[in-house]
Amino acid sequence: MQAAESFSDQILILHRATSLSDLGSRLHFLTARQIELALSGLFPQVTVLSFGSSVNGFGKTACDLDLVLLAGKRQTADEDSSDCRLVFHAKTMLTNGRTQVQRHMETLGDVVQLLLPGCSHVRRIFQARVPIIKYHQGLTGVEWDLSMTNMSAVYMSELLYILGELDWRVRPLVFAVRSWAREIGLTNPTPGRWITNFSLTLLVLFYLQQHSKFSPVLPTLSRMISLAGPGDHRVTSDGVNCTFIRDVSQLCQHMTSSVRKLPNTNSLETLFIGFFEFYSSFDFSTCAISLISGVSVPKPDHSPLYIVNPLERGLNVSKNVSHDETERLRIEFRNTAWMLESVALTPEKSPLMASQKKADEAWGLTALFEAPNIASKARNIFYIPTRSVSPSRIVDVSDLFQQNTGVSDKSAPVSEVPVDSIRSSKQQSEMQDGIKPGTKVIKVSNRLHRR
Ligand code: UTP
Ligand code: MG
Protein backbone atom coordinates (compact mmCIF):
# COMPACT_ATOMS: atom_id res chain seq x y z
CA MET A 1 0.00 0.00 0.00
CA GLN A 2 1.28 3.50 -0.80
CA ALA A 3 0.46 6.56 1.27
CA ALA A 4 -0.79 9.50 -0.73
CA GLU A 5 -0.17 13.01 0.49
CA SER A 6 -2.47 14.87 -1.82
CA PHE A 7 -5.36 14.42 -4.21
CA SER A 8 -2.95 14.58 -7.18
CA ASP A 9 -0.86 11.88 -5.51
CA GLN A 10 -3.90 9.66 -5.22
CA ILE A 11 -4.57 10.01 -8.94
CA LEU A 12 -0.96 9.08 -9.75
CA ILE A 13 -1.04 6.06 -7.44
CA LEU A 14 -4.35 4.90 -8.90
CA HIS A 15 -2.81 5.09 -12.37
CA ARG A 16 0.34 3.25 -11.36
CA ALA A 17 -1.53 0.52 -9.52
CA THR A 18 -4.18 -0.20 -12.12
CA SER A 19 -2.50 0.29 -15.50
CA LEU A 20 -1.67 -2.72 -17.65
CA SER A 21 1.60 -4.21 -16.41
CA ASP A 22 4.51 -5.28 -18.59
CA LEU A 23 3.54 -8.93 -18.03
CA GLY A 24 -0.09 -8.20 -18.98
CA SER A 25 1.10 -6.48 -22.11
CA ARG A 26 3.36 -9.43 -23.07
CA LEU A 27 0.51 -11.88 -22.54
CA HIS A 28 -1.60 -9.78 -24.89
CA PHE A 29 1.06 -9.93 -27.61
CA LEU A 30 1.49 -13.68 -27.05
CA THR A 31 -2.25 -14.13 -27.48
CA ALA A 32 -2.19 -12.15 -30.72
CA ARG A 33 0.76 -14.22 -31.95
CA GLN A 34 -1.18 -17.44 -31.44
CA ILE A 35 -3.73 -16.61 -34.10
CA GLU A 36 -1.03 -15.28 -36.43
CA LEU A 37 0.86 -18.60 -36.19
CA ALA A 38 -2.30 -20.65 -36.57
CA LEU A 39 -3.17 -18.96 -39.87
CA SER A 40 0.30 -18.48 -41.29
CA GLY A 41 0.20 -21.89 -43.04
CA LEU A 42 -2.66 -20.67 -45.20
CA PHE A 43 -1.60 -17.01 -45.47
CA PRO A 44 2.18 -16.66 -44.95
CA GLN A 45 1.99 -12.88 -44.61
CA VAL A 46 -0.90 -12.80 -42.18
CA THR A 47 -0.55 -10.00 -39.62
CA VAL A 48 -2.52 -9.59 -36.42
CA LEU A 49 -2.34 -6.07 -35.03
CA SER A 50 -3.33 -5.07 -31.51
CA PHE A 51 -5.22 -1.84 -30.98
CA GLY A 52 -7.40 -0.29 -28.28
CA SER A 53 -6.52 0.18 -24.66
CA SER A 54 -3.97 -2.63 -24.50
CA VAL A 55 -1.61 -0.62 -26.73
CA ASN A 56 -2.76 3.00 -26.58
CA GLY A 57 -1.45 3.58 -23.04
CA PHE A 58 -4.92 3.79 -21.44
CA GLY A 59 -5.14 0.07 -20.68
CA LYS A 60 -6.13 -1.21 -17.29
CA THR A 61 -5.03 -4.54 -15.81
CA ALA A 62 -7.20 -7.23 -17.42
CA CYS A 63 -8.51 -4.98 -20.18
CA ASP A 64 -9.72 -6.75 -23.30
CA LEU A 65 -7.50 -7.28 -26.33
CA ASP A 66 -8.67 -5.69 -29.58
CA LEU A 67 -7.18 -7.27 -32.66
CA VAL A 68 -7.42 -6.78 -36.38
CA LEU A 69 -6.40 -9.58 -38.66
CA LEU A 70 -4.93 -8.63 -42.03
CA ALA A 71 -4.61 -11.61 -44.34
CA GLY A 72 -2.15 -9.77 -46.62
CA LYS A 73 0.94 -8.03 -45.29
CA ARG A 74 0.40 -4.45 -44.17
CA GLN A 75 2.19 -1.94 -46.36
CA THR A 76 4.14 0.62 -44.43
CA ALA A 77 4.75 4.00 -45.99
CA ASP A 78 8.32 3.19 -47.00
CA GLU A 79 7.58 -0.21 -48.53
CA ASP A 80 7.35 -0.48 -52.26
CA SER A 81 4.41 -2.71 -53.10
CA SER A 82 5.94 -3.73 -56.45
CA ASP A 83 8.45 -5.92 -54.56
CA CYS A 84 5.79 -7.95 -52.81
CA ARG A 85 4.82 -11.45 -53.87
CA LEU A 86 1.12 -12.12 -54.08
CA VAL A 87 0.70 -14.56 -51.24
CA PHE A 88 -2.82 -13.76 -50.08
CA HIS A 89 -5.02 -15.16 -52.76
CA ALA A 90 -8.72 -15.29 -51.90
CA LYS A 91 -11.70 -15.89 -54.16
CA THR A 92 -13.99 -13.01 -55.00
CA MET A 93 -17.57 -13.85 -54.13
CA LEU A 94 -20.59 -12.50 -55.95
CA THR A 95 -21.75 -10.68 -52.86
CA ASN A 96 -20.96 -7.30 -51.38
CA GLY A 97 -17.71 -6.74 -49.48
CA ARG A 98 -19.39 -6.78 -46.09
CA THR A 99 -20.94 -10.18 -46.69
CA GLN A 100 -17.60 -11.53 -47.85
CA VAL A 101 -15.94 -10.30 -44.66
CA GLN A 102 -18.70 -11.89 -42.59
CA ARG A 103 -18.21 -15.24 -44.35
CA HIS A 104 -14.44 -15.08 -43.78
CA MET A 105 -15.04 -14.28 -40.15
CA GLU A 106 -17.46 -17.19 -39.75
CA THR A 107 -14.68 -19.50 -40.92
CA LEU A 108 -12.20 -17.78 -38.64
CA GLY A 109 -14.60 -18.22 -35.72
CA ASP A 110 -14.80 -21.95 -36.46
CA VAL A 111 -10.99 -22.23 -36.62
CA VAL A 112 -10.66 -20.47 -33.26
CA GLN A 113 -13.41 -22.54 -31.68
CA LEU A 114 -12.38 -25.93 -33.03
CA LEU A 115 -8.61 -25.76 -33.39
CA LEU A 116 -6.94 -23.20 -31.16
CA PRO A 117 -5.87 -24.44 -27.71
CA GLY A 118 -7.30 -22.45 -24.81
CA CYS A 119 -9.89 -20.55 -26.85
CA SER A 120 -13.50 -20.82 -25.76
CA HIS A 121 -16.77 -18.86 -25.53
CA VAL A 122 -16.64 -17.82 -29.17
CA ARG A 123 -19.35 -15.27 -29.98
CA ARG A 124 -19.89 -13.92 -33.48
CA ILE A 125 -21.22 -10.36 -33.63
CA PHE A 126 -21.66 -9.63 -37.29
CA GLN A 127 -24.43 -7.04 -37.29
CA ALA A 128 -22.26 -4.38 -35.64
CA ARG A 129 -20.80 -1.62 -37.84
CA VAL A 130 -17.50 -3.49 -37.61
CA PRO A 131 -18.19 -7.25 -37.48
CA ILE A 132 -16.24 -8.90 -34.66
CA ILE A 133 -15.62 -12.28 -33.08
CA LYS A 134 -15.30 -12.27 -29.30
CA TYR A 135 -13.67 -15.07 -27.39
CA HIS A 136 -11.75 -16.03 -24.29
CA GLN A 137 -8.19 -17.32 -24.23
CA GLY A 138 -8.04 -19.36 -21.02
CA LEU A 139 -4.28 -19.98 -21.12
CA THR A 140 -3.37 -16.29 -20.97
CA GLY A 141 -6.63 -15.16 -19.36
CA VAL A 142 -7.31 -12.63 -22.10
CA GLU A 143 -10.64 -11.65 -23.70
CA TRP A 144 -10.30 -10.98 -27.43
CA ASP A 145 -12.29 -8.90 -29.87
CA LEU A 146 -11.13 -9.85 -33.35
CA SER A 147 -12.05 -7.95 -36.50
CA MET A 148 -10.80 -7.99 -40.08
CA THR A 149 -11.56 -4.52 -41.37
CA ASN A 150 -10.68 -2.01 -38.73
CA MET A 151 -7.49 -0.21 -39.70
CA SER A 152 -8.92 3.18 -38.74
CA ALA A 153 -9.24 1.86 -35.16
CA VAL A 154 -5.54 0.95 -35.26
CA TYR A 155 -4.69 4.52 -36.32
CA MET A 156 -7.05 5.83 -33.65
CA SER A 157 -4.97 3.92 -31.10
CA GLU A 158 -1.85 5.61 -32.49
CA LEU A 159 -3.55 8.98 -32.07
CA LEU A 160 -4.51 8.23 -28.46
CA TYR A 161 -1.04 6.88 -27.71
CA ILE A 162 0.60 10.05 -29.03
CA LEU A 163 -1.75 12.30 -27.03
CA GLY A 164 -1.00 10.26 -23.91
CA GLU A 165 2.75 10.62 -24.51
CA LEU A 166 2.57 14.41 -24.89
CA ASP A 167 1.95 15.24 -21.25
CA TRP A 168 2.46 13.12 -18.11
CA ARG A 169 -0.91 14.22 -16.69
CA VAL A 170 -3.04 12.86 -19.55
CA ARG A 171 -3.04 9.15 -18.70
CA PRO A 172 -3.49 9.48 -14.91
CA LEU A 173 -6.38 11.88 -15.52
CA VAL A 174 -8.05 9.50 -17.98
CA PHE A 175 -7.61 6.64 -15.51
CA ALA A 176 -9.17 8.66 -12.70
CA VAL A 177 -12.17 9.61 -14.81
CA ARG A 178 -12.63 6.05 -16.10
CA SER A 179 -12.41 4.71 -12.52
CA TRP A 180 -14.94 7.29 -11.37
CA ALA A 181 -17.34 6.20 -14.12
CA ARG A 182 -16.92 2.55 -13.22
CA GLU A 183 -17.39 3.18 -9.50
CA ILE A 184 -20.73 4.86 -10.00
CA GLY A 185 -21.90 2.36 -12.61
CA LEU A 186 -21.83 4.70 -15.62
CA THR A 187 -19.71 2.25 -17.61
CA ASN A 188 -20.14 -1.46 -17.84
CA PRO A 189 -18.02 -4.18 -19.48
CA THR A 190 -21.06 -5.40 -21.44
CA PRO A 191 -21.86 -3.40 -24.58
CA GLY A 192 -25.07 -1.44 -24.21
CA ARG A 193 -26.69 1.96 -24.30
CA TRP A 194 -24.19 3.45 -21.86
CA ILE A 195 -21.01 5.41 -22.45
CA THR A 196 -17.86 3.40 -23.21
CA ASN A 197 -14.36 3.90 -21.85
CA PHE A 198 -13.28 5.01 -25.31
CA SER A 199 -15.89 7.79 -25.43
CA LEU A 200 -14.97 8.86 -21.89
CA THR A 201 -11.33 9.04 -22.94
CA LEU A 202 -12.28 11.34 -25.82
CA LEU A 203 -14.21 13.55 -23.38
CA VAL A 204 -11.08 13.93 -21.25
CA LEU A 205 -8.86 14.63 -24.27
CA PHE A 206 -11.31 17.24 -25.55
CA TYR A 207 -11.31 18.92 -22.14
CA LEU A 208 -7.49 19.04 -22.24
CA GLN A 209 -7.65 20.83 -25.60
CA GLN A 210 -9.45 23.77 -23.96
CA HIS A 211 -7.65 26.87 -22.93
CA SER A 212 -8.49 29.60 -20.48
CA LYS A 213 -5.80 31.85 -19.10
CA PHE A 214 -3.45 28.89 -19.62
CA SER A 215 -2.49 27.30 -22.90
CA PRO A 216 -4.18 23.95 -23.64
CA VAL A 217 -2.51 20.75 -22.45
CA LEU A 218 -3.15 19.01 -25.78
CA PRO A 219 -3.18 20.17 -29.42
CA THR A 220 -6.18 19.83 -31.73
CA LEU A 221 -6.20 17.15 -34.40
CA SER A 222 -6.22 19.87 -37.09
CA ARG A 223 -2.90 21.07 -35.72
CA MET A 224 -1.51 17.53 -35.75
CA ILE A 225 -2.65 17.11 -39.36
CA SER A 226 -1.04 20.38 -40.41
CA LEU A 227 2.30 19.23 -38.92
CA ALA A 228 2.28 15.80 -40.64
CA GLY A 229 5.32 14.92 -42.74
CA PRO A 230 5.55 12.60 -45.78
CA GLY A 231 6.16 9.55 -43.54
CA ASP A 232 2.89 10.17 -41.69
CA HIS A 233 0.66 9.59 -44.69
CA ARG A 234 -1.92 6.83 -43.94
CA VAL A 235 -5.15 6.07 -45.81
CA THR A 236 -7.12 2.90 -45.04
CA SER A 237 -8.32 0.57 -47.81
CA ASP A 238 -11.81 2.03 -47.46
CA GLY A 239 -10.49 5.56 -47.95
CA VAL A 240 -10.30 6.92 -44.40
CA ASN A 241 -7.49 9.46 -44.21
CA CYS A 242 -5.58 8.92 -40.96
CA THR A 243 -2.67 11.25 -41.64
CA PHE A 244 -1.34 13.22 -38.66
CA ILE A 245 2.07 13.85 -37.14
CA ARG A 246 3.54 10.76 -35.45
CA ASP A 247 6.75 12.27 -34.10
CA VAL A 248 6.02 13.06 -30.46
CA SER A 249 9.18 15.09 -29.81
CA GLN A 250 8.62 17.25 -32.88
CA LEU A 251 5.02 17.82 -31.83
CA CYS A 252 6.16 18.75 -28.30
CA GLN A 253 8.60 21.28 -29.76
CA HIS A 254 5.85 22.88 -31.86
CA MET A 255 3.56 23.03 -28.85
CA THR A 256 6.21 24.72 -26.72
CA SER A 257 7.28 27.19 -29.40
CA SER A 258 3.71 28.20 -30.24
CA VAL A 259 2.62 28.87 -26.64
CA ARG A 260 1.10 32.33 -26.51
CA LYS A 261 -0.40 32.10 -23.04
CA LEU A 262 0.94 30.98 -19.70
CA PRO A 263 2.09 27.35 -19.91
CA ASN A 264 -0.44 25.00 -18.36
CA THR A 265 1.10 23.78 -15.11
CA ASN A 266 -2.15 22.86 -13.38
CA SER A 267 -1.96 19.97 -10.94
CA LEU A 268 -3.87 16.73 -11.51
CA GLU A 269 -6.25 17.79 -8.76
CA THR A 270 -7.04 21.07 -10.53
CA LEU A 271 -7.47 19.30 -13.86
CA PHE A 272 -9.72 16.62 -12.33
CA ILE A 273 -11.98 19.20 -10.68
CA GLY A 274 -11.88 21.32 -13.84
CA PHE A 275 -13.06 18.34 -15.90
CA PHE A 276 -16.27 18.05 -13.88
CA GLU A 277 -16.84 21.80 -13.87
CA PHE A 278 -16.34 21.93 -17.63
CA TYR A 279 -18.85 19.17 -18.39
CA SER A 280 -21.33 20.37 -15.74
CA SER A 281 -21.97 23.38 -17.90
CA PHE A 282 -21.51 21.75 -21.31
CA ASP A 283 -24.59 21.91 -23.53
CA PHE A 284 -24.96 18.25 -24.54
CA SER A 285 -28.40 18.88 -26.07
CA THR A 286 -27.22 21.06 -28.96
CA CYS A 287 -23.45 20.67 -29.10
CA ALA A 288 -21.19 17.90 -30.34
CA ILE A 289 -17.64 17.32 -29.13
CA SER A 290 -14.97 17.61 -31.80
CA LEU A 291 -11.31 16.87 -31.13
CA ILE A 292 -10.56 17.99 -34.67
CA SER A 293 -11.08 21.66 -33.91
CA GLY A 294 -10.98 21.38 -30.10
CA VAL A 295 -14.24 23.32 -29.85
CA SER A 296 -17.83 22.19 -29.65
CA VAL A 297 -19.76 22.15 -32.92
CA PRO A 298 -23.52 22.02 -33.62
CA LYS A 299 -24.85 18.47 -33.50
CA PRO A 300 -25.32 17.04 -36.99
CA ASP A 301 -28.22 14.80 -35.87
CA HIS A 302 -30.47 14.13 -32.89
CA SER A 303 -28.25 11.61 -31.09
CA PRO A 304 -28.47 12.33 -27.35
CA LEU A 305 -24.67 12.38 -27.05
CA TYR A 306 -22.52 13.30 -30.04
CA ILE A 307 -18.74 12.86 -30.07
CA VAL A 308 -17.35 13.30 -33.58
CA ASN A 309 -15.13 10.39 -34.54
CA PRO A 310 -11.82 12.24 -35.05
CA LEU A 311 -10.76 10.04 -37.97
CA GLU A 312 -14.07 9.02 -39.55
CA ARG A 313 -15.67 12.41 -39.29
CA GLY A 314 -19.16 11.41 -40.38
CA LEU A 315 -19.51 9.00 -37.46
CA ASN A 316 -20.60 9.54 -33.90
CA VAL A 317 -18.44 7.57 -31.47
CA SER A 318 -21.20 7.65 -28.84
CA LYS A 319 -24.10 6.75 -31.14
CA ASN A 320 -25.02 3.88 -28.83
CA VAL A 321 -25.64 6.12 -25.80
CA SER A 322 -29.35 6.49 -25.02
CA HIS A 323 -31.17 9.61 -23.89
CA ASP A 324 -31.47 8.27 -20.33
CA GLU A 325 -27.79 7.44 -20.10
CA THR A 326 -26.81 10.88 -21.45
CA GLU A 327 -29.08 12.47 -18.89
CA ARG A 328 -27.50 10.38 -16.18
CA LEU A 329 -24.00 11.31 -17.35
CA ARG A 330 -24.90 14.99 -17.26
CA ILE A 331 -26.31 14.64 -13.76
CA GLU A 332 -23.29 12.70 -12.52
CA PHE A 333 -21.00 15.44 -13.82
CA ARG A 334 -22.92 17.98 -11.75
CA ASN A 335 -23.16 15.78 -8.68
CA THR A 336 -19.45 15.09 -8.73
CA ALA A 337 -18.56 18.75 -9.29
CA TRP A 338 -20.71 19.49 -6.28
CA MET A 339 -19.24 16.65 -4.22
CA LEU A 340 -15.72 17.81 -5.02
CA GLU A 341 -16.65 21.03 -3.29
CA SER A 342 -17.97 19.19 -0.25
CA VAL A 343 -15.55 16.31 0.41
CA ALA A 344 -12.16 16.79 2.03
CA LEU A 345 -9.59 16.89 -0.75
CA THR A 346 -6.55 16.55 1.51
CA PRO A 347 -5.87 14.56 4.67
CA GLU A 348 -6.47 16.56 7.83
CA LYS A 349 -3.25 18.17 8.93
CA SER A 350 -4.70 19.26 12.25
CA PRO A 351 -3.58 17.80 15.60
CA LEU A 352 -6.76 15.74 15.52
CA MET A 353 -5.07 13.69 12.83
CA ALA A 354 -3.18 12.00 15.62
CA SER A 355 -6.32 10.20 16.63
CA GLN A 356 -6.77 6.95 14.69
CA LYS A 357 -10.40 7.72 13.90
CA LYS A 358 -9.52 10.92 12.09
CA ALA A 359 -6.65 9.25 10.25
CA ASP A 360 -9.01 6.59 8.90
CA GLU A 361 -11.41 9.11 7.46
CA ALA A 362 -11.71 8.99 3.73
CA TRP A 363 -10.55 12.00 1.75
CA GLY A 364 -10.00 12.90 -1.90
CA LEU A 365 -10.58 10.13 -4.42
CA THR A 366 -11.30 7.64 -1.66
CA ALA A 367 -14.06 9.83 -0.30
CA LEU A 368 -15.45 10.22 -3.79
CA PHE A 369 -15.32 6.52 -4.64
CA GLU A 370 -15.73 4.79 -1.32
CA ALA A 371 -18.51 6.71 0.32
CA PRO A 372 -21.46 5.30 -1.58
CA ASN A 373 -23.91 6.60 1.02
CA ILE A 374 -22.78 10.18 0.70
CA ALA A 375 -22.39 9.80 -3.02
CA SER A 376 -25.80 8.33 -3.65
CA LYS A 377 -27.45 10.93 -1.42
CA ALA A 378 -25.83 13.69 -3.37
CA ARG A 379 -26.62 11.94 -6.62
CA ASN A 380 -30.27 11.86 -5.67
CA ILE A 381 -30.40 15.61 -5.36
CA PHE A 382 -30.03 16.09 -9.07
CA TYR A 383 -31.91 13.18 -10.47
CA ILE A 384 -35.10 14.51 -12.01
CA PRO A 385 -36.03 12.03 -14.71
CA THR A 386 -37.30 13.79 -17.81
CA ARG A 387 -38.71 10.50 -19.02
CA SER A 388 -39.43 7.28 -17.25
CA VAL A 389 -36.28 5.23 -16.86
CA SER A 390 -36.39 2.03 -18.86
CA PRO A 391 -36.86 -1.01 -16.60
CA SER A 392 -33.63 -2.52 -17.78
CA ARG A 393 -30.50 -1.04 -19.34
CA ILE A 394 -29.65 -4.36 -20.95
CA VAL A 395 -30.05 -4.55 -24.70
CA ASP A 396 -28.97 -6.95 -27.36
CA VAL A 397 -25.97 -5.68 -29.34
CA SER A 398 -27.78 -6.40 -32.60
CA ASP A 399 -30.48 -3.87 -31.57
CA LEU A 400 -27.84 -1.22 -31.16
CA PHE A 401 -26.03 -1.46 -34.41
CA GLN A 402 -28.82 -2.85 -36.55
CA GLN A 403 -27.88 -2.68 -40.19
CA ASN A 404 -30.11 -4.31 -42.68
CA THR A 405 -27.60 -6.34 -44.60
CA GLY A 406 -30.06 -9.04 -45.58
CA VAL A 407 -27.72 -11.64 -44.13
CA SER A 408 -28.96 -13.81 -41.35
CA ASP A 409 -26.71 -13.72 -38.32
CA LYS A 410 -25.91 -17.04 -36.81
CA SER A 411 -24.16 -15.37 -33.91
CA ALA A 412 -24.96 -16.42 -30.44
CA PRO A 413 -26.61 -13.68 -28.37
CA VAL A 414 -24.23 -11.58 -26.36
CA SER A 415 -24.15 -12.70 -22.78
CA GLU A 416 -26.29 -10.48 -20.63
CA VAL A 417 -25.12 -9.36 -17.23
CA PRO A 418 -27.99 -8.41 -14.95
CA VAL A 419 -27.77 -4.72 -14.22
CA ASP A 420 -28.58 -5.31 -10.59
CA SER A 421 -25.32 -7.17 -10.19
CA ILE A 422 -23.44 -4.12 -11.40
CA ARG A 423 -25.35 -1.31 -9.79
CA SER A 424 -26.29 -1.70 -6.16
CA SER A 425 -29.96 -2.11 -5.39
CA LYS A 426 -29.80 1.18 -3.49
CA GLN A 427 -28.55 3.01 -6.54
CA GLN A 428 -31.21 1.25 -8.63
CA SER A 429 -34.04 2.30 -6.39
CA GLU A 430 -32.70 5.85 -6.29
CA MET A 431 -32.58 5.93 -10.05
CA GLN A 432 -36.22 5.00 -10.18
CA ASP A 433 -37.43 7.33 -7.41
CA GLY A 434 -38.95 10.49 -8.75
CA ILE A 435 -37.24 13.39 -7.01
CA LYS A 436 -39.36 16.26 -5.92
CA PRO A 437 -38.21 19.36 -7.68
CA GLY A 438 -37.52 21.65 -4.82
CA THR A 439 -35.22 23.92 -3.01
CA LYS A 440 -32.25 21.60 -3.04
CA VAL A 441 -32.07 21.48 -6.80
CA ILE A 442 -32.27 25.24 -7.06
CA LYS A 443 -29.70 25.63 -4.35
CA VAL A 444 -27.22 23.32 -6.05
CA SER A 445 -27.71 24.72 -9.50
CA ASN A 446 -27.00 28.12 -7.97
CA ARG A 447 -23.75 26.73 -6.68
CA LEU A 448 -22.87 25.63 -10.16
CA HIS A 449 -23.76 28.94 -11.65
CA ARG A 450 -21.61 30.74 -9.16
CA ARG A 451 -18.49 29.00 -10.55
P1 UTP B 1 -12.90 -0.39 -27.14
O1 UTP B 1 -14.34 -0.07 -27.07
O2 UTP B 1 -12.43 -1.79 -26.82
O3 UTP B 1 -12.16 0.68 -26.23
O4 UTP B 1 -12.41 0.01 -28.58
P2 UTP B 1 -10.77 0.63 -25.48
O5 UTP B 1 -10.11 1.96 -25.73
O6 UTP B 1 -9.99 -0.60 -25.86
O7 UTP B 1 -11.22 0.58 -23.96
P3 UTP B 1 -11.49 -0.71 -23.01
O8 UTP B 1 -10.35 -0.74 -22.06
O9 UTP B 1 -11.57 -1.92 -23.89
O10 UTP B 1 -12.79 -0.41 -22.35
C1 UTP B 1 -11.11 -0.36 -29.04
C2 UTP B 1 -10.55 0.71 -29.92
O11 UTP B 1 -11.31 0.80 -31.11
C3 UTP B 1 -11.22 2.11 -31.62
C4 UTP B 1 -10.38 2.93 -30.64
O12 UTP B 1 -9.03 2.90 -31.07
C5 UTP B 1 -10.52 2.13 -29.36
O13 UTP B 1 -9.43 2.36 -28.48
N1 UTP B 1 -12.59 2.66 -31.80
C6 UTP B 1 -13.59 2.30 -30.97
C7 UTP B 1 -12.79 3.53 -32.83
O14 UTP B 1 -11.86 3.85 -33.60
N2 UTP B 1 -14.06 4.04 -33.01
C8 UTP B 1 -15.10 3.71 -32.20
O15 UTP B 1 -16.24 4.21 -32.39
C9 UTP B 1 -14.85 2.81 -31.15
MG1 MG C 1 -10.72 -2.57 -25.75
GROMACS .gro file of N, CA and C and ligand atoms in nm, residues 52-53 64-66, ligand 2:
model
   16
   52GLY      N    1  -0.659  -0.050  -2.949
   52GLY     CA    2  -0.740  -0.029  -2.828
   52GLY      C    3  -0.655  -0.008  -2.705
   53SER      N    4  -0.718  -0.025  -2.589
   53SER     CA    5  -0.652   0.018  -2.466
   53SER      C    6  -0.529  -0.066  -2.431
   64ASP      N    7  -0.958  -0.579  -2.220
   64ASP     CA    8  -0.972  -0.675  -2.330
   64ASP      C    9  -0.864  -0.649  -2.435
   65LEU      N   10  -0.852  -0.742  -2.528
   65LEU     CA   11  -0.750  -0.728  -2.633
   65LEU      C   12  -0.823  -0.710  -2.765
   66ASP      N   13  -0.802  -0.596  -2.829
   66ASP     CA   14  -0.867  -0.569  -2.958
   66ASP      C   15  -0.766  -0.601  -3.067
  453MG      MG   16  -1.072  -0.257  -2.575
   0.00000   0.00000   0.00000
